[in-house]
Structures are given as C-alpha cells and as structure tokens.
Amino acid sequence: MLQDVTVVTEPLVELYKDLHAHPELSFAEHRTAGIVAERLRAVGLDVIEGIGRTGVAGVLRNGEGPTVLLRADMDALPVLEDTGLDYASTARGTDPEGNDVPVMHACGHDVHVVSLLGATQLLAQHAADWSGTLVVVFQPAEELGGGAQAMVDDGLYERVPRPDVVLGQHVAPAPAGLVGAHPGAAFAGADAFQVRLFGRGGHGSRPETTVDPVVMAASTVMRLQTVVSREVAGSDTAVVTVGQLQAGTKSNIIPDEAVLGLSIRSASVPVRTRVIEAVHRIIRAEAQASGAEREPEITAAESFPVLVNDPDATSRVVGAFQAAFGDGRVIAPGAVTGSEDVSILSTAAGVPLVYWLLGGADPEQFAAAASRGTTLSDIPSNHSPHFAPVIRPTLDTGVAALAVAALEWFGPEGFTPERSRTDTADTAGSNG
Ligand SMILES: [Zn+2]
Ligand SMILES: [Zn+2]
C-alpha cells in the first residue's frame, strides 16, 4: 500500500492548488464541502452532508473490526495572502460581523482536507488489506472553536458509527516529511468570555446615587490578575488577559454598565477548570462588593478545550510512524500553545484521541534557516500571510500518516508488516 501513496498524491496536487486558491471562512465552506462529498462518493463511501451546517462525514464499512475516525478541518482565515504563489488566493468573504475581508488558507486546513481525501482513497482502494469501519469527518469552523461542537450537537454520532479512536493532524512549520505527536496535554485550552457588569448610572457629581461600573470594572481587572499569580501553581501555566474594557460616553456621566473581554489560556484540564471557576467567582464577587443590584452576565465566546493526546494510543501511533517512516522522520514536538477543537470529537465519543503535527516547511529552507539560527523569523508560521506549505512531500506524508495511523487499528496487514502485532494486542483490546 505504501508505494501507492505517490500514485494517489500526484493527481491531488491540482486539487490542493484549487482549494488553496478558493478558501472559505468558517461555516461558509460550501464549495469545499461539495468537492469533498463528491470525492468521497467517488471512492465508494456513504456520505452525509450538512452536519453542523457545512460538515461532511463519510463511512466505509469494511467488515469486522474497530471503527476509526479520521478528521480534517476545512475552514480558512480572514488574512490577505502575501505568499506570491501562482495559486495564491484572492478570495474575499464576509466575517461574522458582516465585514468584507480577504480570505486565505493561512492555517493549512487545505493540506488537511487533501491529505484526508488521499488517505481515504488509499484505504478504499486497498480494502482487502484491512478490516473495520472507516469514518472520515470534514469539519467546519475550527478557527472559531465551534465546528466540532456544531457537528456533535447536530447528531454526528447518531449519524455515523461511534468510533473507537479519533485521529488527525495539523500542518506545522517543521520540515516537510516529518511527523510527531506529544502524549498528554499537547495543545493549550483557550477560552474567551464577554462580561457585562451592571451598575446604576447617574451624574458624575453625585456618585452617592449610583453604583459605578467603571470602578467595578477596574477592580475586577486588577483582581483577575491574582488568578494566575495566586491560584495557579508555580509549576503550571495559564494566562488571563483582559483585552477589552469599555464603559461610558462622557467624563461627567457615570454609565449604567461596563463590558470586559477576557482571553484565557491553560495547559491542562485541571488548571483550565480552576482558572475559569476563579474568574467567574471574582467577577461575581467584585460586582457584589460594589453593591451591584444585578448579577454580571458572563458569556462564553470562543472555547477550545485543552487537547489531550491519549498516552497509550499516542505511543501506538508513534510506533507505527517509526516503523513506516523510520525514526529520523518522527520528531518529539512537545506541547504547543496553539489551540484546536478536535478533542471535542473524541470527548463526545468517550474515546482516545491522537493528534499529531505534520511538517510543511521546505526542508532545504528550514535547514538553511536552522543553520543561521533564524527559523522563528524565516519560516512563516500558521496564520501568517506568508504561510505556504511546500506541496510535496507534505501531502505525501499527510496521506501516508493518516493511513498508517488508521491501519494501526485496522491491521494486521498495513504499512508496517515487519512489526510484531502480538505486542499491541492488549492495547488494541483496551481501546475497543
Ligand atoms: Zn488556525
Ligand atoms: Zn488550524
């Protein structure tokens, strides 16, 4: 099967360029979803469209065995592309606030879509070599942190078989051809909150008749800074940022309310829980301390749970990568501060997740930058207007990695026939 990766990937290069040139914003992935559905049907999958608005799922039932869910996200970002590529995007879109914005696949989700289409095709064409049920999920709106939840809320797991494991990948500014997964907490949790603090307005000369929401907001902002310094252990990390603070219209008017916008990052599930609880407690308590007659309104906006890679499942995937690609192509990427919503799919199914990083940078450019010590400045990262994964071998590796990881569950015959299968029999059972 491994030798066919190149055969499968070759014609997908044109599709990659086409998707890159036609990016679509979160929950507007109509064209992409249509192409995905058509391609999945062409290789024999049962396809369900419109899950969580623009999500697409495909199912390939191939006999007895585990159910493996492979996931790709489809959305692009409001970024003006500046890569100079001949297939660069000039697309425009409408953001959630109604603004006309440029659109670019600046996070590489086009790599994810094409890699998963290639892996699906590979597995479908070699169905005689494995057995089980393949579920592929093409998710909308990862960038908003809402797409995975939208698919779950729209009955994803009533509409496709519940998986035994969720697998996926994100292209990253590491050399193309490399892959790597970090066991445990691998991507930070990110939560945004909008807070309305209610006071009682009045004349600036008569504060005794009012409950001043500006003072309430100021104390709240200051007290929130004690969450990380006083409630998070020195060995843990978290960030609480108040990036938005609005109140009032004129210096001698005490306003009725103040608005805060909060952004929270956390590197483990317990820390995230503790920080969010502390933030809620302080906001309510400061309102009470000010004598507010109405409880503050705290609205969760974007939310990305901490992404936790299951240690056992991760070691299986990493072992399969080492056997298929060789140790030299498997890196230990460590935990990253970025965020991802893929774990919503595994948590909702109550099953392990393995989410790995896929190198996308030109290996020669990367090596040159590394020898200068300038990889951080010279290799564009995700969300940059210059982010431009080299097409090959990024796609070849992306296709192969998904298939290799899936076959670790679907075995016994896959890319890694030289591996002893007996030593994985126990863990296979525990994931069933
Ligand atoms: Zn992104
Ligand atoms: Zn992304």
Tab-separated table of N, CA and C and ligand atoms in Angstrom, residues 77 107 109 142-143 170 382-383, ligand 1:
chain	number	residue	atom	x	y	z
A	77	LEU	N	-9.016	31.563	6.900
A	77	LEU	CA	-8.938	32.707	7.821
A	77	LEU	C	-9.069	34.043	7.087
A	107	CYS	N	-3.877	28.677	7.706
A	107	CYS	CA	-3.604	27.690	8.753
A	107	CYS	C	-3.354	26.307	8.144
A	109	HIS	N	-5.446	24.314	6.449
A	109	HIS	CA	-6.517	23.313	6.506
A	109	HIS	C	-6.759	22.677	5.134
A	142	GLU	N	-13.189	25.284	12.471
A	142	GLU	CA	-12.244	25.031	13.578
A	142	GLU	C	-11.735	26.348	14.140
A	143	GLU	N	-11.524	27.328	13.256
A	143	GLU	CA	-10.916	28.587	13.707
A	143	GLU	C	-11.792	29.338	14.700
A	170	HIS	N	-2.216	18.248	12.171
A	170	HIS	CA	-2.152	19.667	11.815
A	170	HIS	C	-0.805	19.970	11.189
A	382	ASN	N	1.813	29.236	10.981
A	382	ASN	CA	0.378	29.245	10.701
A	382	ASN	C	-0.202	30.619	11.067
A	383	HIS	N	-1.160	31.064	10.268
A	383	HIS	CA	-1.881	32.339	10.407
A	383	HIS	C	-1.080	33.509	9.825
B	1	ZN	ZN	-5.552	28.185	12.794
